[in-house]
Structure formats: structure tokens, C-alpha cells
Short mmCIF file of C-alpha atoms in Angstrom, two decimals:
data_model
loop_
_atom_site.label_atom_id
_atom_site.label_comp_id
_atom_site.label_asym_id
_atom_site.label_seq_id
_atom_site.Cartn_x
_atom_site.Cartn_y
_atom_site.Cartn_z
CA ASP A 1 236.00 145.64 110.98
CA ALA A 2 239.46 147.20 111.02
CA GLU A 3 242.26 144.70 110.69
CA ILE A 4 245.88 144.00 109.85
CA THR A 5 246.69 141.59 107.05
CA GLN A 6 249.90 140.05 105.80
CA SER A 7 250.68 138.51 102.44
CA PRO A 8 251.78 136.07 101.35
CA ARG A 9 251.06 133.82 104.32
CA HIS A 10 253.52 131.21 103.08
CA LYS A 11 256.38 131.56 100.62
CA ILE A 12 259.34 129.49 99.49
CA THR A 13 262.11 131.33 97.69
CA GLU A 14 265.65 130.71 96.57
CA THR A 15 268.83 132.14 98.02
CA GLY A 16 269.73 135.47 96.45
CA ARG A 17 266.25 136.44 95.32
CA GLN A 18 264.55 139.62 96.40
CA VAL A 19 261.42 139.02 98.45
CA THR A 20 258.78 141.49 99.62
CA LEU A 21 256.30 140.75 102.40
CA ALA A 22 253.25 142.99 102.46
CA CYS A 23 251.54 144.38 105.55
CA HIS A 24 248.32 146.38 105.40
CA GLN A 25 246.31 147.83 108.30
CA THR A 26 242.99 149.61 108.22
CA TRP A 27 243.07 151.17 111.70
CA ASN A 28 244.86 154.32 110.51
CA HIS A 29 247.62 153.61 113.05
CA ASN A 30 250.73 155.75 112.83
CA ASN A 31 253.06 153.08 114.18
CA MET A 32 253.91 149.91 112.32
CA PHE A 33 256.44 147.18 113.11
CA TRP A 34 258.06 144.12 111.60
CA TYR A 35 259.27 141.24 113.76
CA ARG A 36 260.78 137.88 113.00
CA GLN A 37 260.38 134.78 115.10
CA ASP A 38 262.63 131.78 114.73
CA LEU A 39 261.49 128.36 115.81
CA GLY A 40 261.29 128.13 119.58
CA HIS A 41 262.33 131.73 120.17
CA GLY A 42 260.75 135.05 120.99
CA LEU A 43 260.12 137.88 118.55
CA ARG A 44 262.91 140.17 117.41
CA LEU A 45 262.27 143.63 116.03
CA ILE A 46 263.48 144.20 112.46
CA HIS A 47 262.22 147.68 111.49
CA TYR A 48 259.55 150.07 112.65
CA SER A 49 257.88 153.25 111.49
CA TYR A 50 256.21 156.09 113.39
CA GLY A 51 254.51 157.55 110.34
CA VAL A 52 254.65 158.21 106.63
CA HIS A 53 258.21 158.49 105.33
CA ASP A 54 259.60 157.53 108.76
CA THR A 55 261.56 154.27 109.18
CA ASN A 56 263.85 153.03 111.96
CA LYS A 57 266.13 150.05 112.42
CA GLY A 58 265.38 147.48 115.06
CA GLU A 59 267.50 144.77 116.64
CA VAL A 60 268.05 142.66 113.51
CA SER A 61 267.76 145.00 110.52
CA ASP A 62 270.71 143.77 108.42
CA GLY A 63 269.51 142.36 105.10
CA TYR A 64 266.05 143.96 105.40
CA SER A 65 264.54 147.25 104.32
CA VAL A 66 261.16 148.96 104.67
CA SER A 67 259.49 152.01 103.19
CA ARG A 68 256.38 153.88 104.35
CA SER A 69 254.69 155.76 101.55
CA ASN A 70 251.24 155.82 103.18
CA THR A 71 249.66 155.19 106.58
CA GLU A 72 248.22 151.77 105.74
CA ASP A 73 251.20 149.85 104.39
CA LEU A 74 254.69 148.87 105.52
CA PRO A 75 256.22 146.35 103.11
CA LEU A 76 259.30 144.44 104.23
CA THR A 77 261.92 143.67 101.58
CA LEU A 78 264.67 141.11 101.77
CA GLU A 79 267.17 142.43 99.26
CA SER A 80 268.97 139.13 98.70
CA ALA A 81 267.36 136.30 100.62
CA ALA A 82 269.62 134.07 102.71
CA SER A 83 268.88 130.76 104.42
CA SER A 84 269.38 132.49 107.77
CA GLN A 85 266.28 134.56 106.98
CA THR A 86 264.02 131.50 107.02
CA SER A 87 261.59 132.49 109.72
CA VAL A 88 258.07 133.57 110.57
CA TYR A 89 257.53 137.27 110.06
CA PHE A 90 254.93 139.25 111.99
CA CYS A 91 253.71 142.71 111.18
CA ALA A 92 252.09 144.85 113.86
CA SER A 93 250.53 148.29 114.21
CA GLY A 94 249.48 150.62 117.00
CA ARG A 95 248.72 154.21 117.93
CA GLY A 96 251.11 155.83 120.36
CA SER A 97 253.30 155.22 123.34
CA GLY A 98 251.75 152.95 125.95
CA ASN A 99 248.99 151.82 123.64
CA THR A 100 248.21 148.32 122.48
CA ILE A 101 249.74 147.03 119.29
CA TYR A 102 247.97 144.51 117.08
CA PHE A 103 249.69 141.71 115.24
CA GLY A 104 249.00 140.10 111.91
CA GLU A 105 248.75 136.35 111.51
CA GLY A 106 252.31 135.95 110.27
CA SER A 107 254.11 135.14 107.03
CA TRP A 108 256.05 131.88 106.91
CA LEU A 109 259.15 132.35 104.71
CA THR A 110 261.48 129.54 103.70
CA VAL A 111 264.71 130.33 101.85
CA VAL A 112 266.23 127.32 100.09
CA ASP B 1 267.76 149.39 127.93
CA ALA B 2 265.40 148.08 130.56
CA LYS B 3 264.90 144.32 130.26
CA THR B 4 262.59 141.76 131.78
CA THR B 5 263.21 138.36 133.32
CA GLN B 6 260.58 135.62 133.30
CA PRO B 7 260.63 131.92 134.13
CA ASN B 8 260.98 129.76 131.04
CA SER B 9 257.93 127.67 131.82
CA MET B 10 255.11 127.18 134.29
CA GLU B 11 252.34 124.66 134.75
CA SER B 12 248.85 125.09 136.06
CA ASN B 13 245.77 122.99 136.54
CA GLU B 14 242.60 123.91 134.73
CA GLU B 15 240.28 126.27 136.62
CA GLU B 16 242.97 127.22 139.12
CA PRO B 17 244.54 130.70 139.34
CA VAL B 18 247.89 131.30 137.71
CA HIS B 19 250.45 133.89 138.76
CA LEU B 20 253.05 134.66 136.10
CA PRO B 21 255.96 136.70 137.49
CA CYS B 22 258.15 139.23 135.72
CA ASN B 23 261.20 141.07 137.04
CA HIS B 24 262.19 144.42 135.56
CA SER B 25 264.62 145.89 138.06
CA THR B 26 265.97 148.55 135.67
CA ILE B 27 262.59 149.95 134.68
CA SER B 28 262.47 153.70 134.22
CA GLY B 29 259.74 156.01 135.45
CA THR B 30 258.02 156.36 132.08
CA ASP B 31 258.07 152.68 131.05
CA TYR B 32 254.72 150.97 130.70
CA ILE B 33 254.52 147.27 131.59
CA HIS B 34 252.77 145.30 128.86
CA TRP B 35 251.76 141.66 128.72
CA TYR B 36 251.10 139.82 125.49
CA ARG B 37 250.50 136.16 124.84
CA GLN B 38 251.08 134.01 121.81
CA LEU B 39 248.95 130.99 121.12
CA PRO B 40 250.43 128.25 118.91
CA SER B 41 250.83 129.30 115.26
CA GLN B 42 249.36 132.75 115.88
CA GLY B 43 250.64 136.27 116.27
CA PRO B 44 250.91 137.71 119.77
CA GLU B 45 247.79 139.24 121.27
CA TYR B 46 247.45 141.95 123.87
CA VAL B 47 246.55 140.89 127.40
CA ILE B 48 246.95 143.88 129.68
CA HIS B 49 249.20 146.81 130.51
CA GLY B 50 249.82 149.25 133.34
CA LEU B 51 252.12 151.96 134.64
CA THR B 52 251.93 152.10 138.43
CA SER B 53 248.55 150.92 139.66
CA ASN B 54 247.12 147.42 139.52
CA VAL B 55 244.90 146.83 136.51
CA ASN B 56 242.02 144.50 135.76
CA ASN B 57 240.32 143.58 132.52
CA ARG B 58 238.19 140.73 131.26
CA MET B 59 241.22 138.58 130.49
CA ALA B 60 243.47 139.06 133.50
CA SER B 61 244.77 141.21 136.31
CA LEU B 62 248.13 142.92 136.55
CA ALA B 63 249.71 143.45 139.93
CA ILE B 64 252.61 145.93 139.94
CA ALA B 65 255.02 146.11 142.86
CA GLU B 66 255.21 149.42 144.67
CA ASP B 67 258.80 149.96 143.48
CA ARG B 68 257.78 148.83 139.97
CA LYS B 69 260.70 146.44 139.79
CA SER B 70 258.43 143.45 139.33
CA SER B 71 254.92 142.62 138.23
CA THR B 72 252.64 139.61 138.16
CA LEU B 73 250.07 138.64 135.57
CA ILE B 74 247.16 136.86 137.19
CA LEU B 75 244.81 134.56 135.31
CA HIS B 76 241.99 133.98 137.75
CA ARG B 77 240.80 130.65 136.37
CA ALA B 78 243.08 129.03 133.84
CA THR B 79 241.47 127.22 130.94
CA LEU B 80 243.04 124.97 128.33
CA ARG B 81 242.76 127.87 125.88
CA ASP B 82 245.12 129.90 128.07
CA ALA B 83 248.03 127.61 127.20
CA ALA B 84 250.44 129.97 125.45
CA VAL B 85 253.72 131.82 125.73
CA TYR B 86 253.29 134.93 127.87
CA TYR B 87 255.54 137.90 127.29
CA CYS B 88 256.23 140.68 129.75
CA ILE B 89 257.46 143.75 127.88
CA LEU B 90 258.51 147.25 128.75
CA ARG B 91 257.60 150.09 126.42
CA TYR B 92 260.71 152.27 126.47
CA GLY B 93 259.59 155.66 127.70
CA ASN B 94 258.16 157.62 124.80
CA ASN B 95 259.42 155.15 122.24
CA ASN B 96 256.87 152.95 120.58
CA ASP B 97 258.92 149.90 119.72
CA MET B 98 258.50 146.81 121.87
CA ARG B 99 261.28 144.32 122.54
CA PHE B 100 260.18 140.78 123.33
CA GLY B 101 262.11 138.41 125.57
CA ALA B 102 261.76 134.64 125.59
CA GLY B 103 258.56 134.70 127.63
CA THR B 104 257.01 132.06 129.88
CA ARG B 105 255.44 128.99 128.31
CA LEU B 106 252.30 128.20 130.29
CA THR B 107 250.99 124.66 130.22
CA VAL B 108 247.47 124.07 131.53
CA LYS B 109 246.65 120.55 132.62
CA PRO B 110 243.07 119.25 132.57
#
């Protein structure tokens, strides 16, 4: 079955380190998204991509970067992790406008 | 940008219908209305979406006001497994990104 997977599911890292969260989908969706969710809050859009080599900034993109070298993957990189980036990160993918998007199970990141 | 307003929380009794309201008074003509829900410790999952007409699927119904400035998600018979945060979201015209608000936390009492 087609799916969307995130890795690692849990990670603890130190302030200042570079961290990359992987997201892989097998639906061949053009659109992919990264969100963060802080405890007790809704999701906030970090970056999104409409296709290979396309990336766009979302609401809270500072300190994060993404690259899209193929259809299946959209890795999220924290260039220099900060404690304020401790959060749960969700990757999602979907086809086009108006269509459903599907979320991964989340990556729990703690920056100490 | 068009935004949505939802109550912070609602309660329901098991096996009773639940009506979850959403206001979106600044919606534009090409915005789709989407509903997602998030169960504890999981990613959001799709519930239903619509543009102008009411919609039904196996999970729920979506009633859209004639002026499209509000909508209501209807769970016909709430179960304990329906306890979740429900998000009403507008897809901005031809854009594909989705912006989530705080949602409504639904509690279902046995």
C-alpha cells in the first residue's frame, strides 16, 4: 500500500547541531508539506513544495530549509537547532488543489 | 487570507449526533472547505471537504451555508473513538498549502 513515512520518529539533539528529518511518500504526489505542532497548539506550516526543485516558505520558515530533488522525498533541515524548535514535526503530501492531503505519523524532536 | 473561527471545545454524549460549527466569513469563491481531525499522538486525518453543496461520506456530513460564510461538520452518531481535535480549513484558491487554526477539541462522554 502507498504510504508516507517519517524518520526518525524520535530524536534528541543538542543546541547548535544540524538536524535532518526525512519524509518519504510512495503515492507519487506532487505536493509535499512540513508542519510543526507545539504542545497544545495547532499545526503551523514550515515549508511546502509543489514539485521537484520547487520549494516555498510557510508561516514559520526561519531556521528551517527543505530541498526537493525527487518526487518521493522532502527532507527538512534545521541548520542550527535551537530549543525553540523542540516540537512535533509532521510531513504531509497530496495531489492538487482541493484534494486530500495525507499526514505522516510525526517526528518528535527535542533540542537540549 | 481567509481564516476560520471554531469553538475551542465541545462535548457530546456517545451515540448522539454532534454538530461542529465553523465560521469563515472572508472565504473567497474558489476556496474549498476542508475538515481534518487529529486523534491523540497521531497526525491529522482527512474527514471531508466541499465547495458549495452539502457533502456526505462514511465518516461525516458537511453542511455549507448558502452564502458559504459558515459550515457545520456533522457526526451522526458520536463514538468514543471520535474524541479528537477537529480542524476546519480553507484551501486558498488554487494554492495547495493548508493553514490550520486551533481547532475544536471534541470530548465524547460514555
